[in-house]
Amino acid sequence: LADAQRAAEDLKERRPVIVNLEKADDELARRVVDFISGVTYALNGYYQRVGDKVFLFTPSNIVIADEDEFEESGKGLFS
């Protein structure tokens, strides 16, 4: 759980965090996601599952945008 606390500290310092729980058992993975998503919520941040047991957590200064949103608007990431 020290890694989960480090992830929380990174979020508090307004840095995005990727959490890979593929090697964790289901109970530990659930506890870690609950903890970090609670921190993310408290900081008005966002999170998204990006793979099997892989999550992206971001503070409020970084918004997760879906690739399809850029295609629909006609703007790319680098316009």
mmCIF file of N, CA, C and O in Angstrom:
data_model
loop_
_atom_site.group_PDB
_atom_site.id
_atom_site.type_symbol
_atom_site.label_atom_id
_atom_site.label_comp_id
_atom_site.label_asym_id
_atom_site.label_seq_id
_atom_site.Cartn_x
_atom_site.Cartn_y
_atom_site.Cartn_z
ATOM 1 N N LEU A 1 0.806 -1.209 0.000
ATOM 2 C CA LEU A 1 0.000 0.000 0.000
ATOM 3 C C LEU A 1 0.845 1.267 0.000
ATOM 4 O O LEU A 1 0.317 2.351 -0.157
ATOM 5 N N ALA A 2 2.137 1.118 0.173
ATOM 6 C CA ALA A 2 3.023 2.286 0.107
ATOM 7 C C ALA A 2 2.970 2.908 -1.285
ATOM 8 O O ALA A 2 3.026 4.136 -1.419
ATOM 9 N N ASP A 3 2.831 2.072 -2.312
ATOM 10 C CA ASP A 3 2.722 2.592 -3.677
ATOM 11 C C ASP A 3 1.430 3.392 -3.854
ATOM 12 O O ASP A 3 1.414 4.398 -4.563
ATOM 13 N N ALA A 4 0.364 2.956 -3.214
ATOM 14 C CA ALA A 4 -0.907 3.690 -3.289
ATOM 15 C C ALA A 4 -0.774 5.044 -2.612
ATOM 16 O O ALA A 4 -1.294 6.052 -3.115
ATOM 17 N N GLN A 5 -0.065 5.092 -1.507
ATOM 18 C CA GLN A 5 0.149 6.372 -0.830
ATOM 19 C C GLN A 5 1.005 7.295 -1.686
ATOM 20 O O GLN A 5 0.756 8.500 -1.751
ATOM 21 N N ARG A 6 1.992 6.745 -2.367
ATOM 22 C CA ARG A 6 2.840 7.551 -3.263
ATOM 23 C C ARG A 6 1.995 8.094 -4.422
ATOM 24 O O ARG A 6 2.142 9.252 -4.823
ATOM 25 N N ALA A 7 1.098 7.275 -4.945
ATOM 26 C CA ALA A 7 0.206 7.728 -6.019
ATOM 27 C C ALA A 7 -0.674 8.876 -5.526
ATOM 28 O O ALA A 7 -0.880 9.859 -6.243
ATOM 29 N N ALA A 8 -1.171 8.769 -4.297
ATOM 30 C CA ALA A 8 -1.988 9.839 -3.720
ATOM 31 C C ALA A 8 -1.178 11.122 -3.583
ATOM 32 O O ALA A 8 -1.677 12.215 -3.881
ATOM 33 N N GLU A 9 0.062 11.005 -3.152
ATOM 34 C CA GLU A 9 0.934 12.180 -3.036
ATOM 35 C C GLU A 9 1.162 12.825 -4.402
ATOM 36 O O GLU A 9 1.142 14.052 -4.527
ATOM 37 N N ASP A 10 1.387 12.006 -5.415
ATOM 38 C CA ASP A 10 1.570 12.541 -6.769
ATOM 39 C C ASP A 10 0.332 13.304 -7.220
ATOM 40 O O ASP A 10 0.434 14.392 -7.806
ATOM 41 N N LEU A 11 -0.848 12.755 -6.965
ATOM 42 C CA LEU A 11 -2.084 13.444 -7.333
ATOM 43 C C LEU A 11 -2.215 14.768 -6.587
ATOM 44 O O LEU A 11 -2.614 15.773 -7.176
ATOM 45 N N LYS A 12 -1.878 14.779 -5.312
ATOM 46 C CA LYS A 12 -1.943 16.016 -4.535
ATOM 47 C C LYS A 12 -0.977 17.066 -5.089
ATOM 48 O O LYS A 12 -1.240 18.262 -4.983
ATOM 49 N N GLU A 13 0.107 16.614 -5.698
ATOM 50 C CA GLU A 13 1.074 17.527 -6.310
ATOM 51 C C GLU A 13 0.736 17.815 -7.771
ATOM 52 O O GLU A 13 1.554 18.335 -8.516
ATOM 53 N N ARG A 14 -0.499 17.447 -8.157
ATOM 54 C CA ARG A 14 -1.071 17.738 -9.479
ATOM 55 C C ARG A 14 -0.342 17.038 -10.614
ATOM 56 O O ARG A 14 -0.177 17.565 -11.703
ATOM 57 N N ARG A 15 0.066 15.787 -10.354
ATOM 58 C CA ARG A 15 0.692 14.957 -11.382
ATOM 59 C C ARG A 15 -0.220 13.771 -11.672
ATOM 60 O O ARG A 15 -0.767 13.168 -10.748
ATOM 61 N N PRO A 16 -0.379 13.395 -12.940
ATOM 62 C CA PRO A 16 -1.191 12.221 -13.282
ATOM 63 C C PRO A 16 -0.494 10.939 -12.827
ATOM 64 O O PRO A 16 0.726 10.896 -12.698
ATOM 65 N N VAL A 17 -1.295 9.909 -12.607
ATOM 66 C CA VAL A 17 -0.782 8.634 -12.116
ATOM 67 C C VAL A 17 -1.403 7.502 -12.925
ATOM 68 O O VAL A 17 -2.617 7.476 -13.127
ATOM 69 N N ILE A 18 -0.571 6.580 -13.379
ATOM 70 C CA ILE A 18 -1.053 5.344 -13.993
ATOM 71 C C ILE A 18 -0.816 4.232 -12.984
ATOM 72 O O ILE A 18 0.289 4.075 -12.471
ATOM 73 N N VAL A 19 -1.864 3.481 -12.687
ATOM 74 C CA VAL A 19 -1.779 2.387 -11.724
ATOM 75 C C VAL A 19 -2.011 1.080 -12.469
ATOM 76 O O VAL A 19 -3.070 0.874 -13.063
ATOM 77 N N ASN A 20 -1.017 0.206 -12.432
ATOM 78 C CA ASN A 20 -1.098 -1.099 -13.078
ATOM 79 C C ASN A 20 -1.242 -2.154 -11.985
ATOM 80 O O ASN A 20 -0.314 -2.400 -11.234
ATOM 81 N N LEU A 21 -2.401 -2.765 -11.922
ATOM 82 C CA LEU A 21 -2.700 -3.758 -10.892
ATOM 83 C C LEU A 21 -2.859 -5.155 -11.485
ATOM 84 O O LEU A 21 -3.485 -6.023 -10.870
ATOM 85 N N GLU A 22 -2.296 -5.384 -12.654
ATOM 86 C CA GLU A 22 -2.446 -6.669 -13.331
ATOM 87 C C GLU A 22 -1.910 -7.837 -12.503
ATOM 88 O O GLU A 22 -2.432 -8.932 -12.574
ATOM 89 N N LYS A 23 -0.883 -7.599 -11.711
ATOM 90 C CA LYS A 23 -0.295 -8.683 -10.918
ATOM 91 C C LYS A 23 -0.864 -8.763 -9.509
ATOM 92 O O LYS A 23 -0.506 -9.659 -8.749
ATOM 93 N N ALA A 24 -1.747 -7.849 -9.156
ATOM 94 C CA ALA A 24 -2.348 -7.837 -7.820
ATOM 95 C C ALA A 24 -3.579 -8.737 -7.795
ATOM 96 O O ALA A 24 -4.291 -8.867 -8.792
ATOM 97 N N ASP A 25 -3.833 -9.344 -6.640
ATOM 98 C CA ASP A 25 -5.064 -10.128 -6.521
ATOM 99 C C ASP A 25 -6.255 -9.172 -6.520
ATOM 100 O O ASP A 25 -6.117 -7.970 -6.281
ATOM 101 N N ASP A 26 -7.425 -9.712 -6.779
ATOM 102 C CA ASP A 26 -8.618 -8.874 -6.963
ATOM 103 C C ASP A 26 -8.950 -8.029 -5.734
ATOM 104 O O ASP A 26 -9.333 -6.868 -5.868
ATOM 105 N N GLU A 27 -8.806 -8.589 -4.536
ATOM 106 C CA GLU A 27 -9.134 -7.842 -3.319
ATOM 107 C C GLU A 27 -8.199 -6.649 -3.136
ATOM 108 O O GLU A 27 -8.640 -5.542 -2.850
ATOM 109 N N LEU A 28 -6.904 -6.853 -3.306
ATOM 110 C CA LEU A 28 -5.948 -5.759 -3.177
ATOM 111 C C LEU A 28 -6.185 -4.713 -4.263
ATOM 112 O O LEU A 28 -6.180 -3.516 -3.983
ATOM 113 N N ALA A 29 -6.425 -5.153 -5.481
ATOM 114 C CA ALA A 29 -6.681 -4.223 -6.584
ATOM 115 C C ALA A 29 -7.890 -3.351 -6.274
ATOM 116 O O ALA A 29 -7.863 -2.140 -6.476
ATOM 117 N N ARG A 30 -8.943 -3.958 -5.753
ATOM 118 C CA ARG A 30 -10.160 -3.206 -5.417
ATOM 119 C C ARG A 30 -9.872 -2.173 -4.327
ATOM 120 O O ARG A 30 -10.311 -1.026 -4.405
ATOM 121 N N ARG A 31 -9.122 -2.556 -3.320
ATOM 122 C CA ARG A 31 -8.789 -1.633 -2.230
ATOM 123 C C ARG A 31 -7.952 -0.451 -2.728
ATOM 124 O O ARG A 31 -8.183 0.696 -2.346
ATOM 125 N N VAL A 32 -6.975 -0.739 -3.595
ATOM 126 C CA VAL A 32 -6.114 0.321 -4.126
ATOM 127 C C VAL A 32 -6.927 1.284 -4.990
ATOM 128 O O VAL A 32 -6.812 2.503 -4.854
ATOM 129 N N VAL A 33 -7.765 0.745 -5.866
ATOM 130 C CA VAL A 33 -8.587 1.602 -6.728
ATOM 131 C C VAL A 33 -9.555 2.429 -5.886
ATOM 132 O O VAL A 33 -9.730 3.623 -6.137
ATOM 133 N N ASP A 34 -10.155 1.831 -4.865
ATOM 134 C CA ASP A 34 -11.057 2.588 -3.985
ATOM 135 C C ASP A 34 -10.318 3.740 -3.309
ATOM 136 O O ASP A 34 -10.823 4.865 -3.246
ATOM 137 N N PHE A 35 -9.129 3.467 -2.798
ATOM 138 C CA PHE A 35 -8.349 4.492 -2.111
ATOM 139 C C PHE A 35 -7.959 5.627 -3.051
ATOM 140 O O PHE A 35 -8.220 6.804 -2.773
ATOM 141 N N ILE A 36 -7.373 5.279 -4.193
ATOM 142 C CA ILE A 36 -6.892 6.321 -5.105
ATOM 143 C C ILE A 36 -8.054 7.057 -5.766
ATOM 144 O O ILE A 36 -7.980 8.265 -5.985
ATOM 145 N N SER A 37 -9.140 6.367 -6.048
ATOM 146 C CA SER A 37 -10.281 7.073 -6.633
ATOM 147 C C SER A 37 -10.908 8.016 -5.607
ATOM 148 O O SER A 37 -11.412 9.080 -5.969
ATOM 149 N N GLY A 38 -10.846 7.674 -4.320
ATOM 150 C CA GLY A 38 -11.310 8.583 -3.282
ATOM 151 C C GLY A 38 -10.462 9.842 -3.216
ATOM 152 O O GLY A 38 -10.986 10.951 -3.093
ATOM 153 N N VAL A 39 -9.163 9.671 -3.302
ATOM 154 C CA VAL A 39 -8.252 10.825 -3.338
ATOM 155 C C VAL A 39 -8.548 11.671 -4.575
ATOM 156 O O VAL A 39 -8.640 12.898 -4.502
ATOM 157 N N THR A 40 -8.721 11.003 -5.707
ATOM 158 C CA THR A 40 -9.005 11.702 -6.966
ATOM 159 C C THR A 40 -10.301 12.495 -6.854
ATOM 160 O O THR A 40 -10.362 13.662 -7.265
ATOM 161 N N TYR A 41 -11.319 11.894 -6.279
ATOM 162 C CA TYR A 41 -12.595 12.576 -6.090
ATOM 163 C C TYR A 41 -12.431 13.808 -5.197
ATOM 164 O O TYR A 41 -12.951 14.886 -5.497
ATOM 165 N N ALA A 42 -11.708 13.647 -4.109
ATOM 166 C CA ALA A 42 -11.503 14.765 -3.176
ATOM 167 C C ALA A 42 -10.771 15.928 -3.839
ATOM 168 O O ALA A 42 -10.967 17.085 -3.457
ATOM 169 N N LEU A 43 -9.953 15.628 -4.845
ATOM 170 C CA LEU A 43 -9.194 16.658 -5.547
ATOM 171 C C LEU A 43 -9.905 17.135 -6.823
ATOM 172 O O LEU A 43 -9.319 17.834 -7.644
ATOM 173 N N ASN A 44 -11.168 16.736 -6.992
ATOM 174 C CA ASN A 44 -11.956 17.074 -8.183
ATOM 175 C C ASN A 44 -11.298 16.578 -9.465
ATOM 176 O O ASN A 44 -11.403 17.212 -10.512
ATOM 177 N N GLY A 45 -10.613 15.454 -9.377
ATOM 178 C CA GLY A 45 -9.913 14.898 -10.526
ATOM 179 C C GLY A 45 -10.762 13.924 -11.312
ATOM 180 O O GLY A 45 -11.986 13.857 -11.151
ATOM 181 N N TYR A 46 -10.101 13.166 -12.157
ATOM 182 C CA TYR A 46 -10.769 12.240 -13.072
ATOM 183 C C TYR A 46 -10.021 10.918 -13.063
ATOM 184 O O TYR A 46 -8.826 10.870 -12.793
ATOM 185 N N TYR A 47 -10.734 9.833 -13.400
ATOM 186 C CA TYR A 47 -10.032 8.581 -13.611
ATOM 187 C C TYR A 47 -10.730 7.774 -14.682
ATOM 188 O O TYR A 47 -11.907 7.975 -14.972
ATOM 189 N N GLN A 48 -9.958 6.883 -15.285
ATOM 190 C CA GLN A 48 -10.472 6.072 -16.372
ATOM 191 C C GLN A 48 -9.705 4.768 -16.416
ATOM 192 O O GLN A 48 -8.484 4.743 -16.203
ATOM 193 N N ARG A 49 -10.408 3.681 -16.681
ATOM 194 C CA ARG A 49 -9.754 2.398 -16.901
ATOM 195 C C ARG A 49 -9.163 2.428 -18.309
ATOM 196 O O ARG A 49 -9.858 2.755 -19.268
ATOM 197 N N VAL A 50 -7.885 2.130 -18.430
ATOM 198 C CA VAL A 50 -7.227 2.167 -19.734
ATOM 199 C C VAL A 50 -6.758 0.786 -20.173
ATOM 200 O O VAL A 50 -6.200 0.637 -21.250
ATOM 201 N N GLY A 51 -6.975 -0.206 -19.357
ATOM 202 C CA GLY A 51 -6.610 -1.579 -19.677
ATOM 203 C C GLY A 51 -7.170 -2.502 -18.609
ATOM 204 O O GLY A 51 -7.859 -2.063 -17.689
ATOM 205 N N ASP A 52 -6.861 -3.784 -18.732
ATOM 206 C CA ASP A 52 -7.298 -4.743 -17.727
ATOM 207 C C ASP A 52 -6.510 -4.497 -16.451
ATOM 208 O O ASP A 52 -5.302 -4.700 -16.419
ATOM 209 N N LYS A 53 -7.189 -3.989 -15.429
ATOM 210 C CA LYS A 53 -6.570 -3.642 -14.149
ATOM 211 C C LYS A 53 -5.510 -2.543 -14.273
ATOM 212 O O LYS A 53 -4.563 -2.484 -13.517
ATOM 213 N N VAL A 54 -5.664 -1.673 -15.271
ATOM 214 C CA VAL A 54 -4.777 -0.521 -15.447
ATOM 215 C C VAL A 54 -5.660 0.726 -15.483
ATOM 216 O O VAL A 54 -6.621 0.795 -16.252
ATOM 217 N N PHE A 55 -5.317 1.705 -14.633
ATOM 218 C CA PHE A 55 -6.139 2.903 -14.480
ATOM 219 C C PHE A 55 -5.287 4.157 -14.598
ATOM 220 O O PHE A 55 -4.136 4.173 -14.166
ATOM 221 N N LEU A 56 -5.887 5.200 -15.162
ATOM 222 C CA LEU A 56 -5.266 6.514 -15.237
ATOM 223 C C LEU A 56 -6.045 7.435 -14.304
ATOM 224 O O LEU A 56 -7.265 7.582 -14.432
ATOM 225 N N PHE A 57 -5.339 8.026 -13.350
ATOM 226 C CA PHE A 57 -5.913 8.992 -12.413
ATOM 227 C C PHE A 57 -5.259 10.338 -12.684
ATOM 228 O O PHE A 57 -4.034 10.413 -12.812
ATOM 229 N N THR A 58 -6.072 11.391 -12.796
ATOM 230 C CA THR A 58 -5.517 12.713 -13.055
ATOM 231 C C THR A 58 -6.103 13.739 -12.096
ATOM 232 O O THR A 58 -7.265 13.631 -11.698
ATOM 233 N N PRO A 59 -5.302 14.724 -11.722
ATOM 234 C CA PRO A 59 -5.830 15.820 -10.906
ATOM 235 C C PRO A 59 -6.725 16.706 -11.761
ATOM 236 O O PRO A 59 -6.817 16.533 -12.980
ATOM 237 N N SER A 60 -7.369 17.673 -11.144
ATOM 238 C CA SER A 60 -8.347 18.508 -11.844
ATOM 239 C C SER A 60 -7.749 19.369 -12.950
ATOM 240 O O SER A 60 -8.466 19.799 -13.841
ATOM 241 N N ASN A 61 -6.433 19.602 -12.920
ATOM 242 C CA ASN A 61 -5.832 20.430 -13.959
ATOM 243 C C ASN A 61 -5.587 19.663 -15.257
ATOM 244 O O ASN A 61 -5.190 20.251 -16.253
ATOM 245 N N ILE A 62 -5.845 18.361 -15.263
ATOM 246 C CA ILE A 62 -5.667 17.534 -16.461
ATOM 247 C C ILE A 62 -6.960 16.771 -16.702
ATOM 248 O O ILE A 62 -7.410 16.026 -15.844
ATOM 249 N N VAL A 63 -7.560 16.971 -17.868
ATOM 250 C CA VAL A 63 -8.811 16.311 -18.205
ATOM 251 C C VAL A 63 -8.517 15.167 -19.163
ATOM 252 O O VAL A 63 -7.762 15.330 -20.119
ATOM 253 N N ILE A 64 -9.123 14.019 -18.901
ATOM 254 C CA ILE A 64 -8.974 12.863 -19.783
ATOM 255 C C ILE A 64 -9.925 13.067 -20.953
ATOM 256 O O ILE A 64 -11.124 13.231 -20.768
ATOM 257 N N ALA A 65 -9.384 13.061 -22.162
ATOM 258 C CA ALA A 65 -10.207 13.215 -23.356
ATOM 259 C C ALA A 65 -10.142 11.944 -24.174
ATOM 260 O O ALA A 65 -9.078 11.353 -24.344
ATOM 261 N N ASP A 66 -11.275 11.524 -24.662
ATOM 262 C CA ASP A 66 -11.361 10.342 -25.502
ATOM 263 C C ASP A 66 -10.923 10.709 -26.911
ATOM 264 O O ASP A 66 -11.245 11.780 -27.420
ATOM 265 N N GLU A 67 -10.220 9.808 -27.553
ATOM 266 C CA GLU A 67 -9.738 10.036 -28.923
ATOM 267 C C GLU A 67 -10.891 10.367 -29.864
ATOM 268 O O GLU A 67 -10.767 11.191 -30.757
ATOM 269 N N ASP A 68 -12.045 9.733 -29.653
ATOM 270 C CA ASP A 68 -13.204 9.982 -30.503
ATOM 271 C C ASP A 68 -13.691 11.423 -30.401
ATOM 272 O O ASP A 68 -14.235 11.971 -31.348
ATOM 273 N N GLU A 69 -13.515 12.054 -29.239
ATOM 274 C CA GLU A 69 -13.943 13.440 -29.072
ATOM 275 C C GLU A 69 -13.174 14.359 -30.014
ATOM 276 O O GLU A 69 -13.715 15.308 -30.550
ATOM 277 N N PHE A 70 -11.893 14.079 -30.220
ATOM 278 C CA PHE A 70 -11.086 14.901 -31.112
ATOM 279 C C PHE A 70 -11.507 14.697 -32.558
ATOM 280 O O PHE A 70 -11.594 15.633 -33.319
ATOM 281 N N GLU A 71 -11.788 13.449 -32.928
ATOM 282 C CA GLU A 71 -12.187 13.166 -34.302
ATOM 283 C C GLU A 71 -13.522 13.811 -34.632
ATOM 284 O O GLU A 71 -13.709 14.343 -35.712
ATOM 285 N N GLU A 72 -14.473 13.789 -33.698
ATOM 286 C CA GLU A 72 -15.785 14.378 -33.939
ATOM 287 C C GLU A 72 -15.699 15.887 -34.087
ATOM 288 O O GLU A 72 -16.410 16.480 -34.864
ATOM 289 N N SER A 73 -14.803 16.523 -33.337
ATOM 290 C CA SER A 73 -14.706 17.973 -33.405
ATOM 291 C C SER A 73 -13.860 18.425 -34.583
ATOM 292 O O SER A 73 -13.787 19.619 -34.873
ATOM 293 N N GLY A 74 -13.163 17.482 -35.216
ATOM 294 C CA GLY A 74 -12.306 17.836 -36.339
ATOM 295 C C GLY A 74 -10.952 18.357 -35.909
ATOM 296 O O GLY A 74 -10.188 18.845 -36.722
ATOM 297 N N LYS A 75 -10.656 18.296 -34.628
ATOM 298 C CA LYS A 75 -9.378 18.781 -34.127
ATOM 299 C C LYS A 75 -8.559 17.596 -33.631
ATOM 300 O O LYS A 75 -9.083 16.696 -32.977
ATOM 301 N N GLY A 76 -7.300 17.609 -33.901
ATOM 302 C CA GLY A 76 -6.418 16.586 -33.400
ATOM 303 C C GLY A 76 -5.795 17.023 -32.095
ATOM 304 O O GLY A 76 -6.053 18.112 -31.595
ATOM 305 N N LEU A 77 -4.949 16.186 -31.564
ATOM 306 C CA LEU A 77 -4.273 16.515 -30.321
ATOM 307 C C LEU A 77 -3.347 17.709 -30.459
ATOM 308 O O LEU A 77 -3.113 18.449 -29.525
ATOM 309 N N PHE A 78 -2.799 17.912 -31.661
ATOM 310 C CA PHE A 78 -1.786 18.937 -31.842
ATOM 311 C C PHE A 78 -2.233 20.072 -32.748
ATOM 312 O O PHE A 78 -1.455 20.667 -33.437
ATOM 313 N N SER A 79 -3.543 20.386 -32.755
ATOM 314 C CA SER A 79 -3.984 21.475 -33.626
ATOM 315 C C SER A 79 -3.809 22.815 -32.977
ATOM 316 O O SER A 79 -3.559 23.005 -31.877
#
